[in-house]
Tab-separated table of C-alpha atoms in Angstrom:
chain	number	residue	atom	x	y	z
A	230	UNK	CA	-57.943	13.811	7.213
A	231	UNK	CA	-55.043	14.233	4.957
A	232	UNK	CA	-52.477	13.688	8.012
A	233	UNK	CA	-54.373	10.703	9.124
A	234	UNK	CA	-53.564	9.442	5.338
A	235	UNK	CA	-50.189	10.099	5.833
A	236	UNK	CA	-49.522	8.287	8.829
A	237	UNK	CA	-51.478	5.441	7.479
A	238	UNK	CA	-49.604	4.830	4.903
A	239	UNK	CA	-45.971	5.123	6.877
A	240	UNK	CA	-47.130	2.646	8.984
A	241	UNK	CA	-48.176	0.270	5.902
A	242	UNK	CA	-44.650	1.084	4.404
A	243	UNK	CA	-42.992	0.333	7.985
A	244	UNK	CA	-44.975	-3.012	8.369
A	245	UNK	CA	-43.942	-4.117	4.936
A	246	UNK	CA	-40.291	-3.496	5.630
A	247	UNK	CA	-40.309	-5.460	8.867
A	248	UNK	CA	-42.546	-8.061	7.356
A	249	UNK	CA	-39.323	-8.039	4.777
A	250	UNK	CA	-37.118	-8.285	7.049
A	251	UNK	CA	-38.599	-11.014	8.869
A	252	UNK	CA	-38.459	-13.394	5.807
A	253	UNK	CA	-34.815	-13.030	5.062
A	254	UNK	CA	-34.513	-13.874	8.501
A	255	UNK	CA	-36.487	-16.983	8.427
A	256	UNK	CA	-34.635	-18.121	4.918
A	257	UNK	CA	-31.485	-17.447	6.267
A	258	UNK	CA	-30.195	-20.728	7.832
A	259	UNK	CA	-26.699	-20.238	9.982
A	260	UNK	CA	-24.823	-22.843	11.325
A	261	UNK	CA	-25.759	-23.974	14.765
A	262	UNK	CA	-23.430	-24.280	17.367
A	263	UNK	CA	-22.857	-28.039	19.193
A	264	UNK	CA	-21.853	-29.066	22.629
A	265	UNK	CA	-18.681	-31.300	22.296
A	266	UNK	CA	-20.023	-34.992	22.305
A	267	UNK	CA	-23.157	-33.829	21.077
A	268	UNK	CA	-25.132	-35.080	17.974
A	269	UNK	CA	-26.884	-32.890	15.486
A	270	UNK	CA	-30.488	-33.841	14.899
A	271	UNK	CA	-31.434	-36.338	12.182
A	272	UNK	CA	-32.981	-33.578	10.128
A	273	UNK	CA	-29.796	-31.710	9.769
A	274	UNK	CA	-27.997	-34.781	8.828
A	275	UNK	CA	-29.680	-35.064	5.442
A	276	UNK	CA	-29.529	-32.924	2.130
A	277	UNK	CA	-32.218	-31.448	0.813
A	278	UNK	CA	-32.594	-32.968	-2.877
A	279	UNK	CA	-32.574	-29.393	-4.156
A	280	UNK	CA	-28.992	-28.865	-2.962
A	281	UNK	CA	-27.754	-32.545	-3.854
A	282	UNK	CA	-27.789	-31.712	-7.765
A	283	UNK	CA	-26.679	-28.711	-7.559
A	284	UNK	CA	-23.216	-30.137	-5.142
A	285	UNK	CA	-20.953	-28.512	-2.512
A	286	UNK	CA	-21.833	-24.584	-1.742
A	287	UNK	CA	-18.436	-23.548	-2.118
A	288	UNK	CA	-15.814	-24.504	-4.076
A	289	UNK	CA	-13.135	-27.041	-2.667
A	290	UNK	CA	-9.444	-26.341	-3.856
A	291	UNK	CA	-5.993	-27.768	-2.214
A	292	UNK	CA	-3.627	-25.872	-0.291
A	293	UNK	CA	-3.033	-22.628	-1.545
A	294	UNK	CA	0.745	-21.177	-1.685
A	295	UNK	CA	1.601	-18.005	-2.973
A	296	UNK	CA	4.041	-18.171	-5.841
A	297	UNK	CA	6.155	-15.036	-7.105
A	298	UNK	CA	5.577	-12.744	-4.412
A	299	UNK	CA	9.012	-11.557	-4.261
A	300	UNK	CA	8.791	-10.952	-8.370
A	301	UNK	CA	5.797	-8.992	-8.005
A	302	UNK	CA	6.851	-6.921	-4.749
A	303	UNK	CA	9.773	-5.636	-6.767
A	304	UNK	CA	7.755	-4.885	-9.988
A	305	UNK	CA	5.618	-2.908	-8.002
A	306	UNK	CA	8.551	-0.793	-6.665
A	307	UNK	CA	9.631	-0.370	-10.143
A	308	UNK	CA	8.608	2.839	-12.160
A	309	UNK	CA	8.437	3.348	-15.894
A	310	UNK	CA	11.197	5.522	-15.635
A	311	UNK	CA	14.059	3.239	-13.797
A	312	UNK	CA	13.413	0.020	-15.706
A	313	UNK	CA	15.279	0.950	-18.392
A	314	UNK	CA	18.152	1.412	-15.650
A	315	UNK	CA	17.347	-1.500	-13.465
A	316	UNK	CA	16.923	1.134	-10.556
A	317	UNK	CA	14.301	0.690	-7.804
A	318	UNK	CA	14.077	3.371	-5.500
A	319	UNK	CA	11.051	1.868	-3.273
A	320	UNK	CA	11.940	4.330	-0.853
A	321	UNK	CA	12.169	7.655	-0.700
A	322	UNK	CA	15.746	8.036	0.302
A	323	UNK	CA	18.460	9.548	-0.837
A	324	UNK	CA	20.967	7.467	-2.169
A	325	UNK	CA	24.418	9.549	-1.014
A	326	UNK	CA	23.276	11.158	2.623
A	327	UNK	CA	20.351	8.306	3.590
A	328	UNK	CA	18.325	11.378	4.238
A	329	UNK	CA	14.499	10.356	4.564
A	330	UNK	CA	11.003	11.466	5.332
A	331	UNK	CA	10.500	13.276	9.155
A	332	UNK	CA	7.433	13.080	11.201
A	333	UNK	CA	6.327	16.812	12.005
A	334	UNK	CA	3.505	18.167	13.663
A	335	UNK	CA	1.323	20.973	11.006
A	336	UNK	CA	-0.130	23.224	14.036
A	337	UNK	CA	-2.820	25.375	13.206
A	338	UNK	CA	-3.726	29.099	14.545
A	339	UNK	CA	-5.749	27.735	17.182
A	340	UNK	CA	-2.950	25.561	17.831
A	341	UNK	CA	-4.629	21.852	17.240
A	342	UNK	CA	-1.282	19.711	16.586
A	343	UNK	CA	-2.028	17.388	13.597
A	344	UNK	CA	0.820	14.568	12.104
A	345	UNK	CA	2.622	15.531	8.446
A	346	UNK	CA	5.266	13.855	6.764
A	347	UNK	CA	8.536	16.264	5.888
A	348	UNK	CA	8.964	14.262	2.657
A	349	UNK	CA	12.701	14.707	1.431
A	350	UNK	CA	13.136	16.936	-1.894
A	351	UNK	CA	15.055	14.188	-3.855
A	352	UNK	CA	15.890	14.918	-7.689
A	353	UNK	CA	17.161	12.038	-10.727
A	354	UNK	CA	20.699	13.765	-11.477
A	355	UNK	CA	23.137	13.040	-13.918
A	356	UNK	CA	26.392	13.750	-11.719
A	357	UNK	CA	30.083	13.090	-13.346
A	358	UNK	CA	31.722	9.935	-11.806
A	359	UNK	CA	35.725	11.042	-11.813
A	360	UNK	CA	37.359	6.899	-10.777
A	361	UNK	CA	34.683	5.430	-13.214
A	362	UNK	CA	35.307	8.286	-16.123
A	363	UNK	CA	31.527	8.123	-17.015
A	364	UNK	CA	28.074	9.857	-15.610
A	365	UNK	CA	26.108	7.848	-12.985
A	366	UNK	CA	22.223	8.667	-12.655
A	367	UNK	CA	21.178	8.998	-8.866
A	368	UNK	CA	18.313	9.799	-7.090
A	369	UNK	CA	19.847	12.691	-4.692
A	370	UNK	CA	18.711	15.231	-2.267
A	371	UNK	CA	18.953	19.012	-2.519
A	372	UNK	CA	21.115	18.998	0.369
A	373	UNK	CA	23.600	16.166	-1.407
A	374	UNK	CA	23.458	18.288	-4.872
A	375	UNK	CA	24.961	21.000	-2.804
A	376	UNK	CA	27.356	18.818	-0.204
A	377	UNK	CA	28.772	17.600	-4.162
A	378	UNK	CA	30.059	20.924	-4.686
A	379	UNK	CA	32.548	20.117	-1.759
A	380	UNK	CA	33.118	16.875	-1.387
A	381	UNK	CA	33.783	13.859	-3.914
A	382	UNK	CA	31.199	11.812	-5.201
A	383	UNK	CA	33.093	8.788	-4.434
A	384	UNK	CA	33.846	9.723	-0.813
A	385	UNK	CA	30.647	10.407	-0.338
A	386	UNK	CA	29.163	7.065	-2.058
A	387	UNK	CA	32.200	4.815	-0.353
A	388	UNK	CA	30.476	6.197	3.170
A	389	UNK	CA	27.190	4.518	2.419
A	390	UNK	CA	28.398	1.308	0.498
A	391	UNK	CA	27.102	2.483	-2.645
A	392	UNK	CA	27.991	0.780	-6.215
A	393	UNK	CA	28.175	3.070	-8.573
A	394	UNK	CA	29.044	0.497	-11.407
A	395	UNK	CA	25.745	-0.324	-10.970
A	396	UNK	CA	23.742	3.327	-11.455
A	397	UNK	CA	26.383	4.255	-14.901
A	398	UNK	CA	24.185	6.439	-17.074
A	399	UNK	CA	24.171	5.396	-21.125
């Protein structure tokens, strides 16, 4: 008896969700598709006076153009830290050798190949500026820290069309 109760009432609760179903499906009212040429019955040609107070579904506005998107591209590269020193390092590069991210494969024990990024290890460094007499703030690789213990930083900056006017510390 109690099953029979059971499966009564999951059919009930079935019947009422299809019964639900069925009359959003009726109150929905889609567009209907017309042959070219064609004319749309007289019915559909008319408003319903419910909708003719209320006005258009959807709001009507003129041709949209998108102002400012180069303003707000650059802000977004921005961080906290480099606005103080106009500095946008969007990517992650390194200013001196270009070094940037490689695409690697991580392969597990069982040897399923999956994609990784080799990010570059880039640091903000204070590095002395000899021709300019003053420090310049750059965003530098490990591997440039340690290739400025040989070489010049303006060699090295002159190679890659770098400013460094632009990147004087205060």
């Amino acid at each position: 008896m109690r099953g029979r109760l059971v499966s009564t009432s999951v059919t009930m609760l079935r019947t009422s969700v299809l019964l639900s179903f069925i009359g959003a499906a009726v109150s929905f009212t889609a567009p209907m598709a017309l042959a070219p040429g064609a004319r749309a019955p007289a019915m559909f040609n008319t408003q319903p006076a419910a909708f003719a107070a209320v006005g258009p579904a959807l709001p009507v506005f003129g041709k949209l153009e998108r102002t400012g998107a180069m303003e707000a591209l650059q802000m977004s590269c921005t961080t906290a830290r480099t606005t103080a020193t106009k500095q946008q390092p969007c990517r992650k590069k390194c200013m001196l050798l270009e070094k940037r991210a490689n695409n690697a494969m991580s392969v597990s024990f069982s040897h399923i190949r999956t994609h990784k990024m080799q990010e570059v290890n880039l640091q903000w460094k204070r590095v002395w500026w000899v021709e300019g007499n003053s420090f310049v703030r750059l965003r530098l690789s490990t591997k440039a820290i340690k290739t400025l213990k040989n070489k010049p930083l303006q060699e090295l900056a002159s190679r890659v069309g770098l400013d460094l006017g632009k990147y004087r510390s205060r």
